[in-house]
Short mmCIF file of C-alpha atoms in Angstrom, two decimals:
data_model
loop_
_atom_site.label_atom_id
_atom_site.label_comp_id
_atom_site.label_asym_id
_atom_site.label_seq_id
_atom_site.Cartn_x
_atom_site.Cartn_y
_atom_site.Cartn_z
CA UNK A 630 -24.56 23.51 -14.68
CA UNK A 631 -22.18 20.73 -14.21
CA UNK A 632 -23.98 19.20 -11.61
CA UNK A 633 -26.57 18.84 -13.62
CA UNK A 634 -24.81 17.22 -16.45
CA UNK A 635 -23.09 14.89 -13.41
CA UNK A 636 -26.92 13.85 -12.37
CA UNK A 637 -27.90 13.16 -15.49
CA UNK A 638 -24.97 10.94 -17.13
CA UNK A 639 -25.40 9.17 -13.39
CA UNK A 640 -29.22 8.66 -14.05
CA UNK A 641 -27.97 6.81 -17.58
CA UNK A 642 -25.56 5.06 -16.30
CA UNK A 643 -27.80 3.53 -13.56
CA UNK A 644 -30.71 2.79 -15.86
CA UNK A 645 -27.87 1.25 -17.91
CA UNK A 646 -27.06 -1.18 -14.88
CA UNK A 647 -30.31 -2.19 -14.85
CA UNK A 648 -31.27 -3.07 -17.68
CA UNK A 649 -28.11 -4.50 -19.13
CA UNK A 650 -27.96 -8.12 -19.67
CA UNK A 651 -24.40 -8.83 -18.78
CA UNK A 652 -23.27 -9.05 -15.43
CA UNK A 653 -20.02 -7.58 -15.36
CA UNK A 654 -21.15 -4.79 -17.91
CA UNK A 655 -23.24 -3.84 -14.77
CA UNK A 656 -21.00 -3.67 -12.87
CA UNK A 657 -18.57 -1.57 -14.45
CA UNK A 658 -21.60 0.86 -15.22
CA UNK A 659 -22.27 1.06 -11.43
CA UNK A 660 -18.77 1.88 -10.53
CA UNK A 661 -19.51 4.87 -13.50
CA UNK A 662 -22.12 5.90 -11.33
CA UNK A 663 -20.39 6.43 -7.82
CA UNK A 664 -16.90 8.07 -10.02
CA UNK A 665 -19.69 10.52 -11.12
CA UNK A 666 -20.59 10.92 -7.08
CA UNK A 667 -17.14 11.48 -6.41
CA UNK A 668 -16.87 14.07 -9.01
CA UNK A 669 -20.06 15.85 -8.05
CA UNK A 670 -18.48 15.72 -4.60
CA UNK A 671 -15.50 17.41 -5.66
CA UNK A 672 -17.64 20.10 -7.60
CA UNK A 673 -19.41 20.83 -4.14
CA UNK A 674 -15.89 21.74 -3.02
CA UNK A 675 -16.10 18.28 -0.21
CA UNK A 676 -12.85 16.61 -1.33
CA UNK A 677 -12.86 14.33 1.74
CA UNK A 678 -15.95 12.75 1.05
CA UNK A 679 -14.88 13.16 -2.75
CA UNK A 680 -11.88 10.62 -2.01
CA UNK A 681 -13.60 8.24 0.60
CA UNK A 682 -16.07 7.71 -2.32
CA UNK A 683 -14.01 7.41 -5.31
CA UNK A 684 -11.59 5.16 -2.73
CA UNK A 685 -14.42 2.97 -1.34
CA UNK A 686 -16.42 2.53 -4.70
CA UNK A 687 -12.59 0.88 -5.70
CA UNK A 688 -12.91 -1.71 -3.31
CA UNK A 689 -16.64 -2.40 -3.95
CA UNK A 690 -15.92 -2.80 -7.45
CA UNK A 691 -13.13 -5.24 -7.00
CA UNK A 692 -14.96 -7.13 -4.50
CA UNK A 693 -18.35 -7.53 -7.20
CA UNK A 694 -16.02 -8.09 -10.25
CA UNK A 695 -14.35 -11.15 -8.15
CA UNK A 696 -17.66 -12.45 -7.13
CA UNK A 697 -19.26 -11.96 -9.94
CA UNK A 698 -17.08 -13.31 -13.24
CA UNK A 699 -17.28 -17.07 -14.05
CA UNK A 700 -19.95 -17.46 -12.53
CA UNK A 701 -23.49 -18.06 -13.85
CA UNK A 702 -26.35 -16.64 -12.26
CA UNK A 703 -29.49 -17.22 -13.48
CA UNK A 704 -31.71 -14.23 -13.94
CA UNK A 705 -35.27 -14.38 -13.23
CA UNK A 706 -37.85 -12.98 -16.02
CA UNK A 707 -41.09 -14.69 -16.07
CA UNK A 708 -44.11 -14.12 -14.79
CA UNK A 709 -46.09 -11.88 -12.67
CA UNK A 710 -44.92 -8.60 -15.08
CA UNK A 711 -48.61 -7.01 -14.28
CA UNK A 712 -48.12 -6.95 -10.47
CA UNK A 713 -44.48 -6.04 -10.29
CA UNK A 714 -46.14 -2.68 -12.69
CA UNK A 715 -48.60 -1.92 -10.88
CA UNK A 716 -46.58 -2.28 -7.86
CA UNK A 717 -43.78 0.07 -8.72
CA UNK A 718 -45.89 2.58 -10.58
CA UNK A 719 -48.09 2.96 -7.30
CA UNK A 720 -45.06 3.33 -5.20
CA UNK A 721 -43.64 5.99 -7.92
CA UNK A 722 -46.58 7.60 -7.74
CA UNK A 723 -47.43 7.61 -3.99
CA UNK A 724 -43.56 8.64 -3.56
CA UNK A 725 -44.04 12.09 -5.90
CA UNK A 726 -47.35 12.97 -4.03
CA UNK A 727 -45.39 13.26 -0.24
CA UNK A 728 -42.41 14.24 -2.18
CA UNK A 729 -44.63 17.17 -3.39
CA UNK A 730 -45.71 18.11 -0.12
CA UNK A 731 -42.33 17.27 2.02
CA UNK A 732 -39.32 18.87 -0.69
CA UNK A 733 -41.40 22.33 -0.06
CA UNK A 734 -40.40 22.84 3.66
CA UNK A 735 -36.66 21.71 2.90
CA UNK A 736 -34.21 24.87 2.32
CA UNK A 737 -32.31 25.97 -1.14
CA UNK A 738 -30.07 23.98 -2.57
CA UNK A 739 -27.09 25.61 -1.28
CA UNK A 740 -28.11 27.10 1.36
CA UNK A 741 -28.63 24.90 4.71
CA UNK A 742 -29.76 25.91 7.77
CA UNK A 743 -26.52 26.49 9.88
CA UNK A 744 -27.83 26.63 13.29
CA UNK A 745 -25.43 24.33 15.37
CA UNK A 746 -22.64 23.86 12.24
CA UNK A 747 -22.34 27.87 12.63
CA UNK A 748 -20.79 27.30 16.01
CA UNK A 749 -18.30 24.94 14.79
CA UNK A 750 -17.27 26.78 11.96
CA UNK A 751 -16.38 29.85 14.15
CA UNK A 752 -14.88 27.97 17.12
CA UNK A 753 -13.54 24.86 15.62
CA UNK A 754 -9.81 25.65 15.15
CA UNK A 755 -9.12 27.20 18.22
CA UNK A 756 -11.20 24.36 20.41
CA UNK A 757 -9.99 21.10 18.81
CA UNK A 758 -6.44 22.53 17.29
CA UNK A 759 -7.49 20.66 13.96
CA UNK A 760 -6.88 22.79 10.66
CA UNK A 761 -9.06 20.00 8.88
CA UNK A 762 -12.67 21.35 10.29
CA UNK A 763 -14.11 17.84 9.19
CA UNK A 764 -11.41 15.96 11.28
CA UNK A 765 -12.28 18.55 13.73
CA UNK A 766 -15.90 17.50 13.43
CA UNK A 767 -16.04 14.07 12.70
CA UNK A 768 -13.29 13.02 15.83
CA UNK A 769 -13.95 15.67 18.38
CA UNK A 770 -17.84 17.30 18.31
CA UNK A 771 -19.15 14.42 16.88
CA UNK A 772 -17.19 11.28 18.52
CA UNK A 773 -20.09 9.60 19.07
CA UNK A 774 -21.26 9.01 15.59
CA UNK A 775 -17.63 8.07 14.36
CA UNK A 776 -17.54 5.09 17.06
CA UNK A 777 -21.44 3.93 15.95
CA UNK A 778 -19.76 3.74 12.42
CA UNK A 779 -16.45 1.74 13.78
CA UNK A 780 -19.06 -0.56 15.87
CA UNK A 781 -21.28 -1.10 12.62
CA UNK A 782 -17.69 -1.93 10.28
CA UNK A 783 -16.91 -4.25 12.96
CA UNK A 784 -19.79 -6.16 13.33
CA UNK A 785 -20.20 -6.60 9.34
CA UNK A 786 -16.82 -8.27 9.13
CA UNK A 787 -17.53 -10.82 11.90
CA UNK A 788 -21.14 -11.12 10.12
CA UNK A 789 -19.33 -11.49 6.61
CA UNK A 790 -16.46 -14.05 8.25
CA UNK A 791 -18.90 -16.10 10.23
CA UNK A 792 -21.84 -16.01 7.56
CA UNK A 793 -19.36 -17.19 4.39
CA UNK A 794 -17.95 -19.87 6.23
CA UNK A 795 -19.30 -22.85 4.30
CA UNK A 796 -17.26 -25.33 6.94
CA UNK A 797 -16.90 -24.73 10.47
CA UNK A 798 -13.26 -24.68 11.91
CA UNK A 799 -14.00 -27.79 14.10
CA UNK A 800 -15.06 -29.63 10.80
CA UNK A 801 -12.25 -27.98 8.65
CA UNK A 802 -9.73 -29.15 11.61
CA UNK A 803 -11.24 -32.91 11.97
CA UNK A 804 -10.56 -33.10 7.90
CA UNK A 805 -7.01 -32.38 8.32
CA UNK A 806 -6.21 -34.87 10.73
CA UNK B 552 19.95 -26.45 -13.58
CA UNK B 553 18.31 -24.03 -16.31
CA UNK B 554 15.06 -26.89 -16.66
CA UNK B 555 14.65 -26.41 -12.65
CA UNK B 556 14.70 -23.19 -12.92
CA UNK B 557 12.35 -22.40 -15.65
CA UNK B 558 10.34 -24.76 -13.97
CA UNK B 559 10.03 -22.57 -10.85
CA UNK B 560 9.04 -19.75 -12.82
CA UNK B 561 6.41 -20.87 -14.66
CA UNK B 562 5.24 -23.13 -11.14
CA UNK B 563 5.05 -19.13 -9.51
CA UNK B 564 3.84 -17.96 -12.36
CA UNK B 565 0.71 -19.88 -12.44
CA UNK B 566 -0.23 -18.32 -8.79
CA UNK B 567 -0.77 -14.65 -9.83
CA UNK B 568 -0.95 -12.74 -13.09
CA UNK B 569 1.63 -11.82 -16.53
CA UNK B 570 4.97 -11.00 -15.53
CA UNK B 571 3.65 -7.11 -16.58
CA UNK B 572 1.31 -6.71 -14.25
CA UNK B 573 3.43 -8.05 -11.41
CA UNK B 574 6.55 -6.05 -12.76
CA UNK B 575 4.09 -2.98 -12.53
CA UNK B 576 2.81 -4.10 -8.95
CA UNK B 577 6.38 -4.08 -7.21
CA UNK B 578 6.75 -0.55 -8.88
CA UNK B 579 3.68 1.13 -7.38
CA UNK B 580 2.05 -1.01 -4.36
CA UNK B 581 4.65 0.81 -2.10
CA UNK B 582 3.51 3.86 -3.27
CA UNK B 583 0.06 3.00 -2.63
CA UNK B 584 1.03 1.83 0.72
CA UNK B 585 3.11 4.80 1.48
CA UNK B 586 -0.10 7.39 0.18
CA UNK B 587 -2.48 5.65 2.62
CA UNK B 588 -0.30 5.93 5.72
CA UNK B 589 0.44 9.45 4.49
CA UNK B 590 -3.69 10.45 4.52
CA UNK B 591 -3.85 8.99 7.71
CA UNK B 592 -0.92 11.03 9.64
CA UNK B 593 -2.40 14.17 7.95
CA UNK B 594 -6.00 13.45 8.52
CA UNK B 595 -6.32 16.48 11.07
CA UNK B 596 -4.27 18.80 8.65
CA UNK B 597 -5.62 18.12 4.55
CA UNK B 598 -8.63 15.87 3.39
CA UNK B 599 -8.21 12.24 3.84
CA UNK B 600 -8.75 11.29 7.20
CA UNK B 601 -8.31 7.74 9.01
CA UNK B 602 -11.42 5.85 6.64
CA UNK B 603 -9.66 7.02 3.62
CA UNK B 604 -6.69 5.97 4.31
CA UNK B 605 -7.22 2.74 5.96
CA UNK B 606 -9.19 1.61 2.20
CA UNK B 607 -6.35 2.79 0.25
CA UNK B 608 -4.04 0.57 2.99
CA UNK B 609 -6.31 -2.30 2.78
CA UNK B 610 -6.60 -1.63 -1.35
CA UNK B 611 -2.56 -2.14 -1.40
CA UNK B 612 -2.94 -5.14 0.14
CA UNK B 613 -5.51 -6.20 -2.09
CA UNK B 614 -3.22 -5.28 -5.27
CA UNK B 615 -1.16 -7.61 -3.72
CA UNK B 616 -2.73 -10.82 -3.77
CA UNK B 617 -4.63 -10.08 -7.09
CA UNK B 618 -1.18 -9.69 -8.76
CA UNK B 619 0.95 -12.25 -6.88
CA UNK B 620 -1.58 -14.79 -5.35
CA UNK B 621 -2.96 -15.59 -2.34
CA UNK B 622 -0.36 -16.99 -1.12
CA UNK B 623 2.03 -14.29 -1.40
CA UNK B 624 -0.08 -11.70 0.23
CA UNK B 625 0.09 -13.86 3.12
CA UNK B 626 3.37 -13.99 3.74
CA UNK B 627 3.34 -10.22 3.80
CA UNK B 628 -0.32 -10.31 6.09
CA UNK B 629 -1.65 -13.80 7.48
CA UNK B 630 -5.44 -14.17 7.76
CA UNK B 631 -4.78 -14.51 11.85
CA UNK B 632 -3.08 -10.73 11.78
CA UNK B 633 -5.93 -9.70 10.09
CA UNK B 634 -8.17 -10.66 12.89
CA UNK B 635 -5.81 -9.27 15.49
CA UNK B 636 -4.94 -6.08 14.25
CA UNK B 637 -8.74 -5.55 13.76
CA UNK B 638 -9.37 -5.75 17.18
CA UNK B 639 -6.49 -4.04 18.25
CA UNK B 640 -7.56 -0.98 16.41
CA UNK B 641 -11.26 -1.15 17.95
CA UNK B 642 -9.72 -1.65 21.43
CA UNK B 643 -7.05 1.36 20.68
CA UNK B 644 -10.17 3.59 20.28
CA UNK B 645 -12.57 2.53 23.06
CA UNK B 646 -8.52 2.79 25.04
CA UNK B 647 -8.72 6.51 23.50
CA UNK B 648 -12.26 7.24 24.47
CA UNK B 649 -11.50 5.97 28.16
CA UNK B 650 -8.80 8.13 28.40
CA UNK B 651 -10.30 10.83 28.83
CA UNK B 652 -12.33 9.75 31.92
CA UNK B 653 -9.21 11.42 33.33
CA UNK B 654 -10.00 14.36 32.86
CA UNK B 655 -13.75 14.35 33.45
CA UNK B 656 -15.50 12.79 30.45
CA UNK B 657 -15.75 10.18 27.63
CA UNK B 658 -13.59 10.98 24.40
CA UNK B 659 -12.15 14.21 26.01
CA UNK B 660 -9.39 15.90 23.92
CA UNK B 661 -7.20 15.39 26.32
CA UNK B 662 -3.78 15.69 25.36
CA UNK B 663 -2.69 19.89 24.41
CA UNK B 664 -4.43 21.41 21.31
CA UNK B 665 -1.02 22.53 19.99
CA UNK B 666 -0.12 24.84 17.45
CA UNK B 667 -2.69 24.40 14.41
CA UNK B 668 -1.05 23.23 10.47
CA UNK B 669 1.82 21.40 12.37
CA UNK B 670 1.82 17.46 12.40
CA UNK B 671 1.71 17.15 15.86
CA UNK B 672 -1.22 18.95 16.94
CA UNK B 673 -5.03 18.79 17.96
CA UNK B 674 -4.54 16.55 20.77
CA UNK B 675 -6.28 12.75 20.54
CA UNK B 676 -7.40 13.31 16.80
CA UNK B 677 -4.22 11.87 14.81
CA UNK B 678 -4.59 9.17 17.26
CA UNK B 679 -8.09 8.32 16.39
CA UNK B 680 -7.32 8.43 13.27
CA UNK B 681 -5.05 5.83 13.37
CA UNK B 682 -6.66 3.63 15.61
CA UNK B 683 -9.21 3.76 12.53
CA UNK B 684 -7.53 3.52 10.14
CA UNK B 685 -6.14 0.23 11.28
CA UNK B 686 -9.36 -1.11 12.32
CA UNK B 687 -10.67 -0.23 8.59
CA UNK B 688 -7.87 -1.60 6.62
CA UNK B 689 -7.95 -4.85 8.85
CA UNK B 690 -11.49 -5.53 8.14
CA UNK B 691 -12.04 -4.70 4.96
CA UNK B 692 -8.51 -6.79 4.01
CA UNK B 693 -10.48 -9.34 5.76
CA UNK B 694 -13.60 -9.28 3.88
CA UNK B 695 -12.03 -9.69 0.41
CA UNK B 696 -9.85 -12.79 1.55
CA UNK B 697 -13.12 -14.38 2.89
CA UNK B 698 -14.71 -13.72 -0.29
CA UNK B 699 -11.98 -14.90 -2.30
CA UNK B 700 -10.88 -18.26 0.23
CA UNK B 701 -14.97 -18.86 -0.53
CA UNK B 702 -14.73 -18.78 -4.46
CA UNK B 703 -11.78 -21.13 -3.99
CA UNK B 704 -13.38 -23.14 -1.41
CA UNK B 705 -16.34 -23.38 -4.11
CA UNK B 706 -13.95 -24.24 -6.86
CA UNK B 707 -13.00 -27.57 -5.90
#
């Protein structure tokens, strides 16, 4: 029942980020729609991803607001209204038809298939020590994944350092002297 | 002596925000601090875990220079540390992972499992979750000063 209510005043707020003119009141409506992730989180009883989101959509907001206010970006409305229509409303309606067919095979809401997360749920504590299973998951059966992720942060802060460096430090160094 | 001073003021007041807001910030950014290394040391016990935490350390930081200036936060974290500490934390992981070679295979839990709900327990995962956590506040500290160096860079 909540959930529901969640999804929905998410939905709004997200159609309300489109559509809005102003740039910052878009903003603020898309940090309303990751505080309702992080309380639909907590409602499926998954605090940790409940405060990584709530945490995370923090910084993302902070980071948009600062790039965002005072500054005048021109927004693009002319033109070419009939293709970008038909465009989207085939895609919609190409997207329902596999959707139709595909959302049949998946299981209930609420009830996954627990054929290898059975096994860690039984043997988790006493293997790993961990009284957090999702440490216990996340650092010890599942290492792998956890250094992809650290690789993938690391390589989008040297991207974001090297690609919003207007002047290059050679440059920025000969201006000095 | 009392012109100087005022003079000071208002010259360190221009760099960051009201007097309230800073006033506020001294109260609670240690707090913040002290919460994020706090999620981090009990990652393997409660919810949190070394991502969490290492935002909420990077947000602190971030609090920081929002309320006080740029060139406040710093004094407290230079742009180089940022750079180092990030790759200190990636190279305390792989160090982790390669670790336990020694006893047969990558990331092996290698140290004793303990006794579960204490602090020190579960072998390598507190120490993961540190090395991550210091790798995550690094970059992400580093991503809003290049964003904000940028609009200033911009500015004039």
């Amino acid at each position: 029942m909540e959930i529901n209510l969640l999804l929905l005043f998410m939905i709004f707020a997200a159609i309300v980020a489109v559509e809005i003119e102003d740039l910052l009141s878009s903003v603020i409506a898309m940090g309303a729609v990751g505080l309702g992730l992080s309380l639909a989180f907590l409602i499926l009883k998954a605090p940790d991803l409940a405060i990584t989101q709530l945490v995370v959509e923090i910084l993302c907001l902070i980071i948009l607001i600062r790039a965002t206010i005072n500054k005048d970006l021109p927004l693009v409305k002319d033109g070419r209204w009939l293709f970008n229509t038909t465009a989207t409303l085939t895609f919609v309606g190409l997207f329902l038809i596999f959707a139709y067919f595909a959302l049949k095979d998946l299981p209930q809401f609420g009830a996954p298939i627990m054929r290898v997360a059975k096994d860690y749920i039984a043997s988790g504590l006493e293997k790993t020590g961990a009284a957090n299973l999702v440490a216990s998951v996340v650092l010890d059966f599942r290492v792998y994944d956890t250094l992809g992720e650290a690789t993938v942060l690391f390589t989008a802060a040297i991207g974001v350092l090297a690609v919003i460096r207007k002047v290059g430090r050679i440059n920025a160094n000969k201006k000095n002297e | 002596m009392p012109i100087k001073k005022m003079n000071r003021e208002k010259e360190s007041n221009n760099k960051g925000m009201t007097l309230i807001v800073k006033t506020i910030t001294r109260l609670t950014v240690g707090l913040i601090l002290l919460y994020g290394i706090y999620l981090v040391l009990h990652g393997h016990i409660s919810p949190g875990g070394g991502f969490a935490g290492g935002v909420i350390i990077a947000l602190s930081f971030i609090h920081l220079m929002l309320a006080f200036g740029k060139d406040f936060a710093f004094k407290k974290l230079s742009e180089t540390k940022t750079h180092i500490l990030e790759s200190i934390g990636a190279l305390l992981f792989l160090t982790i992972a390669l670790l336990g070679l020694s006893g047969g295979y990558f990331f092996l839990n290698f140290l004793s499992r303990g006794e579960p709900f204490k602090l020190f327990s579960a072998g390598t995962i507190p120490l993961c979750n540190i090395a991550i956590s210091i790798k995550v506040a690094a970059g992400l500290f580093a991503i809003f000063v290049a964003l904000v160096l940028f609009k200033g860079l911009r500015e004039e």
